[in-house]
PDB file of C-alpha atoms in Angstrom:
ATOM      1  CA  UNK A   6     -17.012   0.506  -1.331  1.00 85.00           C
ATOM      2  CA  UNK A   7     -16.808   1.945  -4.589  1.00 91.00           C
ATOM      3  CA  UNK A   8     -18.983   5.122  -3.848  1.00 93.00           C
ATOM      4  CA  UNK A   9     -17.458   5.458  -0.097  1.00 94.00           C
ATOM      5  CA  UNK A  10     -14.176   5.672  -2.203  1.00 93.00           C
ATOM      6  CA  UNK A  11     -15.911   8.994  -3.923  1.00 94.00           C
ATOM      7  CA  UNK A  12     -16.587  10.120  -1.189  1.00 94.00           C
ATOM      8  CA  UNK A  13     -13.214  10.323   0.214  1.00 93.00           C
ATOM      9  CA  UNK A  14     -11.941  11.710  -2.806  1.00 94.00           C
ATOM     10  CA  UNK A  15     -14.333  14.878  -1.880  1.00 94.00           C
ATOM     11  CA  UNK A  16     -12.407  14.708   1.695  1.00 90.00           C
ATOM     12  CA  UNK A  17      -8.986  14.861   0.467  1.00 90.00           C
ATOM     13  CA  UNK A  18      -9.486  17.466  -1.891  1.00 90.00           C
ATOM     14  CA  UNK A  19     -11.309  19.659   1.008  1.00 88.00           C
ATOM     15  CA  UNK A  20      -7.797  18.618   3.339  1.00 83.00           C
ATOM     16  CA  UNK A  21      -5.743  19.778   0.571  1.00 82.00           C
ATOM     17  CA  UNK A  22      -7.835  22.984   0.303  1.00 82.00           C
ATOM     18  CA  UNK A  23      -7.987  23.643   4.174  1.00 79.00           C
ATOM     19  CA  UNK A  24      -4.232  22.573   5.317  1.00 73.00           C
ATOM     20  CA  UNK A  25      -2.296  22.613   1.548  1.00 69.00           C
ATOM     21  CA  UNK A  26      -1.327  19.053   2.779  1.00 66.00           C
ATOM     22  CA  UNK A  27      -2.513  15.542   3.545  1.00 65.00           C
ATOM     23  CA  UNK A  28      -3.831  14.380  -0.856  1.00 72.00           C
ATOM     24  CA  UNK A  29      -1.206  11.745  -1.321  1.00 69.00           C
ATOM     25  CA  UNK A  30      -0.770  10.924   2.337  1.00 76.00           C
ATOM     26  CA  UNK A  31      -4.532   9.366   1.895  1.00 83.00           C
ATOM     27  CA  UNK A  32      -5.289   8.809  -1.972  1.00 90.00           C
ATOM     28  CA  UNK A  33      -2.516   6.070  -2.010  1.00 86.00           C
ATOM     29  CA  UNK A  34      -4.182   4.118   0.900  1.00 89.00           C
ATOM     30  CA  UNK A  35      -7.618   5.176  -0.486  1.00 93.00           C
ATOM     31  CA  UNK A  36      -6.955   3.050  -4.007  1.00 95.00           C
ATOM     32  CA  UNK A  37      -4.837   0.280  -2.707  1.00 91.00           C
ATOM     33  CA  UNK A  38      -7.661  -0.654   0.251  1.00 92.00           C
ATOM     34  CA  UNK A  39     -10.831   0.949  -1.579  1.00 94.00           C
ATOM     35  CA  UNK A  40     -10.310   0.477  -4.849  1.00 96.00           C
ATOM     36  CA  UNK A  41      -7.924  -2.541  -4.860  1.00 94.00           C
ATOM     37  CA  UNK A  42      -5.276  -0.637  -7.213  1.00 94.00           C
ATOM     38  CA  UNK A  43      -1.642  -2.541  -6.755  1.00 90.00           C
ATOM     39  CA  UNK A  44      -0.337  -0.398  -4.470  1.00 86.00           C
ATOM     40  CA  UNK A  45       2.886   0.386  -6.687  1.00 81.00           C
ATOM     41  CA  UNK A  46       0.269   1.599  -9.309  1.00 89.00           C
ATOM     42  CA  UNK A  47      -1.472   3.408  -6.696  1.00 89.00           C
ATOM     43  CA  UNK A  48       1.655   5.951  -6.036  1.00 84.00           C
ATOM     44  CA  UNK A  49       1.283   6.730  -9.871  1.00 88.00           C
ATOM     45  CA  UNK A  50      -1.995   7.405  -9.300  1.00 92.00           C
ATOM     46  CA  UNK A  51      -1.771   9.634  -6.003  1.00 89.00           C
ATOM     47  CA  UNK A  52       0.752  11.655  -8.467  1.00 85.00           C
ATOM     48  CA  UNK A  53      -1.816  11.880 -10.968  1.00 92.00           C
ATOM     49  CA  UNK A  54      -4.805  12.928  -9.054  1.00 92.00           C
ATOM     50  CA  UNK A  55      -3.001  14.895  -6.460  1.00 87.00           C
ATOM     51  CA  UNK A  56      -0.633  16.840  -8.977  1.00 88.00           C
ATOM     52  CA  UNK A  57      -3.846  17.932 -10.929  1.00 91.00           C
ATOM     53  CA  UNK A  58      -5.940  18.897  -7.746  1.00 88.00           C
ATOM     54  CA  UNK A  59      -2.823  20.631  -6.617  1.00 86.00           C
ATOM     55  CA  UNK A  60      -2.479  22.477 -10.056  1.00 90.00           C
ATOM     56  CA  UNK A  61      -6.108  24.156  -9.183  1.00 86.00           C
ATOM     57  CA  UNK A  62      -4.875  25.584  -6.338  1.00 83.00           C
ATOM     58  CA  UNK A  63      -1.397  26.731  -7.429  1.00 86.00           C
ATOM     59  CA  UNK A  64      -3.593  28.677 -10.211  1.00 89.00           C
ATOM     60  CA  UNK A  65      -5.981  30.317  -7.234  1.00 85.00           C
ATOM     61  CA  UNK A  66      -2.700  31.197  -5.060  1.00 86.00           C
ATOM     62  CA  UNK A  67      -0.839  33.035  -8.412  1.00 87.00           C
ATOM     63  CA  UNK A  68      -4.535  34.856  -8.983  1.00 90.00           C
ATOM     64  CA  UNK A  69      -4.513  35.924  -4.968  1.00 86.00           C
ATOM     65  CA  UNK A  70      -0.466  36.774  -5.328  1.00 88.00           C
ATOM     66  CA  UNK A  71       0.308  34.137  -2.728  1.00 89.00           C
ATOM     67  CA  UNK A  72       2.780  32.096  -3.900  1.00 91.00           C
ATOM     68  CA  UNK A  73       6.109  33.243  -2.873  1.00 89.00           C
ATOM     69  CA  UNK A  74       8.418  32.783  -5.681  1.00 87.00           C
ATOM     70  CA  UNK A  75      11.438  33.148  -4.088  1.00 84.00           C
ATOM     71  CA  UNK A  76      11.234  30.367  -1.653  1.00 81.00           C
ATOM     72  CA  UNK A  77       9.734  28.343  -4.437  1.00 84.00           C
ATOM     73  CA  UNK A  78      12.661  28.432  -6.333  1.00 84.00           C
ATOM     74  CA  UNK A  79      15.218  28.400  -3.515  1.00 82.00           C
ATOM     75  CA  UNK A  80      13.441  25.230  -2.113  1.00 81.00           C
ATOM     76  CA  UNK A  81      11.381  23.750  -4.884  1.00 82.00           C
ATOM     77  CA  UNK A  82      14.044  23.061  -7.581  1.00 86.00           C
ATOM     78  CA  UNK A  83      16.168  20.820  -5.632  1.00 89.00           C
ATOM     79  CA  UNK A  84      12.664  19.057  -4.586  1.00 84.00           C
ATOM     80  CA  UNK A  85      11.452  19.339  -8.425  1.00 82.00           C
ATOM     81  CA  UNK A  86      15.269  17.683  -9.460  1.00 87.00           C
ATOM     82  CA  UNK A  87      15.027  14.938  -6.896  1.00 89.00           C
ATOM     83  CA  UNK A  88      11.345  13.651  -7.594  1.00 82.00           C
ATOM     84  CA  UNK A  89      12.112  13.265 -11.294  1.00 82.00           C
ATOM     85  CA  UNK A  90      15.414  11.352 -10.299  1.00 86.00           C
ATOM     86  CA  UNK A  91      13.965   9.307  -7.870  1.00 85.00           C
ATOM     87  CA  UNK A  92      11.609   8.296 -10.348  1.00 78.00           C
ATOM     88  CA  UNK A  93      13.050   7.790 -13.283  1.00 80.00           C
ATOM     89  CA  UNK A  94      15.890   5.620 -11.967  1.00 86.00           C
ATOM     90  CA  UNK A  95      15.875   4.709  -8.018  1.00 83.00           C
ATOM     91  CA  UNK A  96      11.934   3.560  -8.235  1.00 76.00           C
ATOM     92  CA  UNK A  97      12.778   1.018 -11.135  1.00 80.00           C
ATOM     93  CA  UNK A  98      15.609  -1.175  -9.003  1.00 80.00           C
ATOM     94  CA  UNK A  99      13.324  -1.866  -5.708  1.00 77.00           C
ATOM     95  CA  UNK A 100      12.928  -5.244  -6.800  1.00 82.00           C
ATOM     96  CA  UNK A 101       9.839  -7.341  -6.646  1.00 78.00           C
ATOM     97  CA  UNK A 102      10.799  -9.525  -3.672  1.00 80.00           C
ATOM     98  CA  UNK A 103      12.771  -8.017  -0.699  1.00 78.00           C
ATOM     99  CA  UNK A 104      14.900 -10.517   1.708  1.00 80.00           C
ATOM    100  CA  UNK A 105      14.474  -8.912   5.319  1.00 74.00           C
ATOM    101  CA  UNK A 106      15.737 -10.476   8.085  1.00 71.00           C
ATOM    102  CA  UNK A 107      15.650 -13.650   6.249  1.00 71.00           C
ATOM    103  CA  UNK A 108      12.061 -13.453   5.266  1.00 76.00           C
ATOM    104  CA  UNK A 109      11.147 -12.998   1.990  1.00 83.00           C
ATOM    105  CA  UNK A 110       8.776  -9.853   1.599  1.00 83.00           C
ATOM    106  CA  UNK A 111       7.203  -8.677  -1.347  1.00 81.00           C
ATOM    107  CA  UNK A 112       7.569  -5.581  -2.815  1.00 76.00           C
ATOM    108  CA  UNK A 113       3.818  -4.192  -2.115  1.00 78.00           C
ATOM    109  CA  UNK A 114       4.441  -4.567   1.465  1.00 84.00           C
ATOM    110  CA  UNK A 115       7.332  -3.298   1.631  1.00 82.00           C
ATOM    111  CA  UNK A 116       6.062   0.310  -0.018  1.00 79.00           C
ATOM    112  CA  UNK A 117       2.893   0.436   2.170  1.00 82.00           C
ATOM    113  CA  UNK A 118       4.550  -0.683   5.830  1.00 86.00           C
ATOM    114  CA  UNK A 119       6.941   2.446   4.478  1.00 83.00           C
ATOM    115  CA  UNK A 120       4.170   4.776   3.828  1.00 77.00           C
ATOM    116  CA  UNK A 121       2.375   3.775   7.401  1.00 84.00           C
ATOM    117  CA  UNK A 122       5.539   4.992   8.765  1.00 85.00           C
ATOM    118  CA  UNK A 123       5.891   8.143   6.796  1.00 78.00           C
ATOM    119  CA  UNK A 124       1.783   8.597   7.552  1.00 78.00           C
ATOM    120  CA  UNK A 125       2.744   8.137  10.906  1.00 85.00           C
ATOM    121  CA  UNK A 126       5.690  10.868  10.718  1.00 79.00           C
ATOM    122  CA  UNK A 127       2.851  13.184   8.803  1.00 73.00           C
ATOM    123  CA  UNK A 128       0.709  12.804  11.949  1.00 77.00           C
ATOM    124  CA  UNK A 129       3.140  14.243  14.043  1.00 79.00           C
ATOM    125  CA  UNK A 130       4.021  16.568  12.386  1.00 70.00           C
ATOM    126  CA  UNK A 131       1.215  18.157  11.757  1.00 68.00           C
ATOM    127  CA  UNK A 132      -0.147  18.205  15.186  1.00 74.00           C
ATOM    128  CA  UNK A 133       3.196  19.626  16.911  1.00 68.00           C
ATOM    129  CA  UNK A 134       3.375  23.011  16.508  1.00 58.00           C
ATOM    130  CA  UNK A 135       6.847  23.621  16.195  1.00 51.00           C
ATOM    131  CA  UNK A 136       8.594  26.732  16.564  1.00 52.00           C
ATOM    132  CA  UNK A 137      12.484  27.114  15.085  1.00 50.00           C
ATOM    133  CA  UNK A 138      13.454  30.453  16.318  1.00 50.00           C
ATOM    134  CA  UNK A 139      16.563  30.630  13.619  1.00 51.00           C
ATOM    135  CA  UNK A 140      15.435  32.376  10.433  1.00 55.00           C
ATOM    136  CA  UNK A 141      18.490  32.010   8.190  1.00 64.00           C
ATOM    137  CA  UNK A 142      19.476  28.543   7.436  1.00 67.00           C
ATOM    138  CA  UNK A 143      22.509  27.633   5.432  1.00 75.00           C
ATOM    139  CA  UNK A 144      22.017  27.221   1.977  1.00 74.00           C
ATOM    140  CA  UNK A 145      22.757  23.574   1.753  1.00 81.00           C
ATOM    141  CA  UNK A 146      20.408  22.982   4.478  1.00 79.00           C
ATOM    142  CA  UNK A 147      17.206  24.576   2.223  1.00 78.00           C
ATOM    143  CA  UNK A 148      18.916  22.647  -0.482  1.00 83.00           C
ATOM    144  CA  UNK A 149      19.035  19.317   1.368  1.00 85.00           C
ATOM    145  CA  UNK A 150      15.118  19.801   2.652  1.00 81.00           C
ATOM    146  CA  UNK A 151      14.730  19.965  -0.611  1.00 83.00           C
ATOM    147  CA  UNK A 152      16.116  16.767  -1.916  1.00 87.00           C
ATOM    148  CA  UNK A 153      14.766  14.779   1.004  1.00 84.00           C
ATOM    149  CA  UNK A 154      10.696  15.838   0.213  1.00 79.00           C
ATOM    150  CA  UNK A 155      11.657  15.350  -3.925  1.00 81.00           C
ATOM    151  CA  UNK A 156      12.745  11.738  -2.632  1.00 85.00           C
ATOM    152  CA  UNK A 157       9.718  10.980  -0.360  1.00 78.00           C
ATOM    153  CA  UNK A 158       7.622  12.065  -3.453  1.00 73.00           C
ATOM    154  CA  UNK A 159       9.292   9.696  -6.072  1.00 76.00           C
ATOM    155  CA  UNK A 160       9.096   6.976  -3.878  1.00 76.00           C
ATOM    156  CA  UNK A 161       5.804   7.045  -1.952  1.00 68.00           C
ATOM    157  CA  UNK A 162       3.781   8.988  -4.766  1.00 62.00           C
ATOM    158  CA  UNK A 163       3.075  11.486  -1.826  1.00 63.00           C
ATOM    159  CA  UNK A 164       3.002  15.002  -2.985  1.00 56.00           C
ATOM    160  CA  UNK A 165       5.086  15.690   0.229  1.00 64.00           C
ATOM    161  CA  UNK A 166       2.946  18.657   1.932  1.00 70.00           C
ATOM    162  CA  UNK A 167       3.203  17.655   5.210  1.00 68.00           C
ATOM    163  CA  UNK A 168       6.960  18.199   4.913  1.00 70.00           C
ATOM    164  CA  UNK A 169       6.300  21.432   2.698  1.00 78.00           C
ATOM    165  CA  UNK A 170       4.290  23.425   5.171  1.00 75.00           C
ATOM    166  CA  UNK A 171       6.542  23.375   8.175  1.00 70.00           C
ATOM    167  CA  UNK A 172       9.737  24.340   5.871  1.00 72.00           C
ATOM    168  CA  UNK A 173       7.635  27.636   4.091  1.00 78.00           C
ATOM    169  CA  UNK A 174       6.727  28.364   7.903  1.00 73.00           C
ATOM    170  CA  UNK A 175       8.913  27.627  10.279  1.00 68.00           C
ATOM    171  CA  UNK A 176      12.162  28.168   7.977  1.00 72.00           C
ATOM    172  CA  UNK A 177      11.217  30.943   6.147  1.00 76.00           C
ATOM    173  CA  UNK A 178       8.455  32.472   8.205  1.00 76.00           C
ATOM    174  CA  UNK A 179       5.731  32.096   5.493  1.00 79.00           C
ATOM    175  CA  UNK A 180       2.131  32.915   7.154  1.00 77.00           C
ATOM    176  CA  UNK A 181       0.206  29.672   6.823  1.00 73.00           C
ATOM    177  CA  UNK A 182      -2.225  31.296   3.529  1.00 78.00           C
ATOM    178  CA  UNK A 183       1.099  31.890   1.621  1.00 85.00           C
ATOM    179  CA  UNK A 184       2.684  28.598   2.560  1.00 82.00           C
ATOM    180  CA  UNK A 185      -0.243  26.993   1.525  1.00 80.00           C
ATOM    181  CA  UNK A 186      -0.183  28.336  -1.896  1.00 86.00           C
ATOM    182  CA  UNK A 187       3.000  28.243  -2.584  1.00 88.00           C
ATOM    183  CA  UNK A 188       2.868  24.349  -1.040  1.00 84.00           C
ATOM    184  CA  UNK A 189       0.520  23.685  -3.891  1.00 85.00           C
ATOM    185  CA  UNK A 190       2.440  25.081  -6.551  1.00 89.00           C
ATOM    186  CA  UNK A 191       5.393  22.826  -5.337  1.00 86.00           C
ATOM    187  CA  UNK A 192       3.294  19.686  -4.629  1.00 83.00           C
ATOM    188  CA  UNK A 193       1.598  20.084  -8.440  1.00 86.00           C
ATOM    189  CA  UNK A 194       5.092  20.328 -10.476  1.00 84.00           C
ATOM    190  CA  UNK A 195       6.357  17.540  -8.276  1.00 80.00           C
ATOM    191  CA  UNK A 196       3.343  15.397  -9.083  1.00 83.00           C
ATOM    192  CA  UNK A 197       3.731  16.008 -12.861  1.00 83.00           C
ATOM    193  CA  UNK A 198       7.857  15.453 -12.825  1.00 79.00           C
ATOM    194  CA  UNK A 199       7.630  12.128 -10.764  1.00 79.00           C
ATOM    195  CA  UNK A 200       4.883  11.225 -13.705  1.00 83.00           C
ATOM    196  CA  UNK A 201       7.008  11.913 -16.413  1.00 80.00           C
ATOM    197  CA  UNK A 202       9.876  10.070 -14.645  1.00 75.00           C
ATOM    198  CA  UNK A 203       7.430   7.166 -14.216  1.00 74.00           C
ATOM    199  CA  UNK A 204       6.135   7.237 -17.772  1.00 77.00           C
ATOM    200  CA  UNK A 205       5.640   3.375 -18.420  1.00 77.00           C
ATOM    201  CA  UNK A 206       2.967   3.062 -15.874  1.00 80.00           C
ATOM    202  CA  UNK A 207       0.839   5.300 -17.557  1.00 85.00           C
ATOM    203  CA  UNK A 208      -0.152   2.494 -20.443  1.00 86.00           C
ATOM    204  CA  UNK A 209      -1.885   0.349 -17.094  1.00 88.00           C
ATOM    205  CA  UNK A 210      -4.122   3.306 -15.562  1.00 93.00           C
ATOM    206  CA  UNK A 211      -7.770   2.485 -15.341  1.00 95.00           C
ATOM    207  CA  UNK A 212      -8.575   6.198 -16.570  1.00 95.00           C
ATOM    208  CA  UNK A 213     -12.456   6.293 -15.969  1.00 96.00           C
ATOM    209  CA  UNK A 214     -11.758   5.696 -11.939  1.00 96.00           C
ATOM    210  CA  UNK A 215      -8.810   7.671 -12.137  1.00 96.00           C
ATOM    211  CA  UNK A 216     -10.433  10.583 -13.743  1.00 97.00           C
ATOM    212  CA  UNK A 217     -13.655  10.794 -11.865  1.00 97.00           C
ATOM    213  CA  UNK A 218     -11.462  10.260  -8.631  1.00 96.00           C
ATOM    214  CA  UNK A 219      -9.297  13.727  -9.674  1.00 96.00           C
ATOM    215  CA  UNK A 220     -12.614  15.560 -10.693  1.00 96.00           C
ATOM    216  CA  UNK A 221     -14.186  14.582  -7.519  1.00 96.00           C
ATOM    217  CA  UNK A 222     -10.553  16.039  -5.640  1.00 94.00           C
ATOM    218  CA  UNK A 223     -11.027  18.950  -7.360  1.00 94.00           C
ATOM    219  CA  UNK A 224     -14.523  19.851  -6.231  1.00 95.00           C
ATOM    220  CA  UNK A 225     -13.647  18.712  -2.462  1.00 92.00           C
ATOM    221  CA  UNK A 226     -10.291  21.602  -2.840  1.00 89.00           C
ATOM    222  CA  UNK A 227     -13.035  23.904  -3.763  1.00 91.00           C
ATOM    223  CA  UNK A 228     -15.194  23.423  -0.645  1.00 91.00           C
ATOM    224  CA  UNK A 229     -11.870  23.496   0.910  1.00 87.00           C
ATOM    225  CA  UNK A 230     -11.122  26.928  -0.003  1.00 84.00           C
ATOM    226  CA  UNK A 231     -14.411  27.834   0.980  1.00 86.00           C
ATOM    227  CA  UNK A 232     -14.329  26.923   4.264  1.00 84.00           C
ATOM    228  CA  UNK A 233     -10.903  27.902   5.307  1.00 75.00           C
ATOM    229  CA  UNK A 234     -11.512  30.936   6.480  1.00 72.00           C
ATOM    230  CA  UNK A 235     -14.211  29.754   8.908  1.00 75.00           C
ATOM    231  CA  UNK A 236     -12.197  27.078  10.934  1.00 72.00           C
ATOM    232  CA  UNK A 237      -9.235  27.570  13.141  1.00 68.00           C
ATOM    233  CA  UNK A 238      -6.031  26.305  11.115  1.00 63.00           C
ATOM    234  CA  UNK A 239      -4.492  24.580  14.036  1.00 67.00           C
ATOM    235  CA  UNK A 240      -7.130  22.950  15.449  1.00 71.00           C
ATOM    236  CA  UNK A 241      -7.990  21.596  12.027  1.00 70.00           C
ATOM    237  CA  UNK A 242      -4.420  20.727  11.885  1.00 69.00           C
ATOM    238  CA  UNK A 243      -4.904  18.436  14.711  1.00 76.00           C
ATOM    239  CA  UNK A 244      -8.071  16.794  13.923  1.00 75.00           C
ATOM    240  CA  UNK A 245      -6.909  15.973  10.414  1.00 72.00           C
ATOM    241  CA  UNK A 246      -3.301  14.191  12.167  1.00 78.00           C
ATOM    242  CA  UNK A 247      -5.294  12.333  14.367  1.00 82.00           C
ATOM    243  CA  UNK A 248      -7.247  10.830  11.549  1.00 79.00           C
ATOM    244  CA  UNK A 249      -3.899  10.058   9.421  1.00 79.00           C
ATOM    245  CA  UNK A 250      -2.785   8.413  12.636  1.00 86.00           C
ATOM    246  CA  UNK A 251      -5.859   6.641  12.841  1.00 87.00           C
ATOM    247  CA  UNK A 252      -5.101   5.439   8.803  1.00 83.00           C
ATOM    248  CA  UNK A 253      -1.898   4.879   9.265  1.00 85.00           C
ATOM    249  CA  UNK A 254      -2.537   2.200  12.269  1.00 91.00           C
ATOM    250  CA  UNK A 255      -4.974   0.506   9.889  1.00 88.00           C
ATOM    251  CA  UNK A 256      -2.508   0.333   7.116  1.00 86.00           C
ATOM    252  CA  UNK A 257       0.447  -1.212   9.354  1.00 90.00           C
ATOM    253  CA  UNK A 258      -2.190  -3.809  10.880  1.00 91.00           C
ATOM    254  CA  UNK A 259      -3.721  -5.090   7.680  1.00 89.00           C
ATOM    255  CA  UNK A 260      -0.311  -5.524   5.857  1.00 86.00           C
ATOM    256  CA  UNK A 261       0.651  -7.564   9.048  1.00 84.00           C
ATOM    257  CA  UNK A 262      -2.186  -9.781   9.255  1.00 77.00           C
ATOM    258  CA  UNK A 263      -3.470  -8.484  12.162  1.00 79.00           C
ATOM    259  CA  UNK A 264      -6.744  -7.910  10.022  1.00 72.00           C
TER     260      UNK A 264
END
């Protein structure tokens, strides 16, 4: 299990290469169910591994001259003030043990029933290709977007690309090479503020399978870049949703004892 969990590390950095999404979505399922990380832990982790894999890329789209810094800035700092918040002081009061419906649920479940959901919201994304014909949105609205992926990526530890892509293209019109970029940029300083909001955790991380995991990302965004200009982006798109969906399912059955 331990070298299939390689492995997949290769595949996520090659999703974040092709589609500029998708790292966290699967690195936090990929330790809790591979690796056996806590899956609490395991969203410190995704922020980790992801935020560095992500940094490689932001450095490749400022080199290239796609990053758009305008829409990072008009989008990104609300996102970058949010994760940090989240972080730092809405993470800390989920408590342990969760009374739903007058069942007691712990914590752990709680956070990965939630992700199945968001996975589940990813998938659908990703494979609809929507098309929002209005091109200027109120301020408060870019503002708001904003907030919500910061808030998704303080709680979840995902880096909140799948959320990132369609605002850079269907709200501002990016073309999909610039919204990738620029989604990497965003997706690495998130990473690294929900970290420092999340400081204490740091003291518990098994480095040696954390590190080799991010090295292992890194090479996979490389191959990634490599082949993105051979494959059709949508179709990719597609495939890749279809497999989150296919995660996701496993996720929701194994935390309900299904199996």
């Amino acid at each position: 299990m331990f070298v299939f969990g390689l492995i997949l590390a290769v595949f996520v950095g090659i999703t974040l290469g092709l589609v500029g999404s998708g790292g966290s979505i699967l690195t936090v399922p990929i330790f809790v169910y591979v690796f056996g990380v806590d899956p609490v832990l395991a969203t410190a982790y995704s922020l980790f591994a992801i935020g560095a894999t992500s940094i490689i890329g932001g450095v490749k789209g400022f080199i290239h001259k796609d990053v758009d810094f305008d829409k990072l800035l008009k989008f990104g700092i609300p996102s970058m003030i949010s994760v940090f918040l989240t972080r730092k002081f809405i993470v800390p009061l989920i408590p342990d043990h969760l009374n739903l419906f007058g069942h007691t649920v712990a914590q752990e479940v709680v956070l990965m029933v939630l992700f199945a959901m968001l996975m589940l919201f990813a998938a659908y994304a990703m494979f609809q290709e929507i098309s929002i014909p209005q091109t200027n949105f109120p301020f408060i609205t870019i503002v708001l977007k904003g907030v919500f992926v910061g808030s998704v990526t303080g709680i979840v530890g995902a880096g909140g690309g799948f959320l990132i892509i369609p605002a850079l293209t269907n709200f501002f019109n990016l073309s999909m090479k610039k919204a990738v970029a620029t989604s990497l940029v965003l997706i690495a300083i998130n990473s690294i503020l929900g970290l420092l909001g999340d400081w204490r955790r740091i003291e518990l991380f098994d480095w040696n399978l954390l590190l080799l995991y991010t090295l292992l990302t890194i090479v996979g965004i490389f191959i990634g870049f490599f082949i993105s200009n051979k494959i059709d982006g949508m179709k990719l798109k597609r495939i890749f949703s279809m497999g989150i969906m296919a995660v996701a399912i496993f996720v929701l059955l194994t935390e309900f004892g299904v199996i």
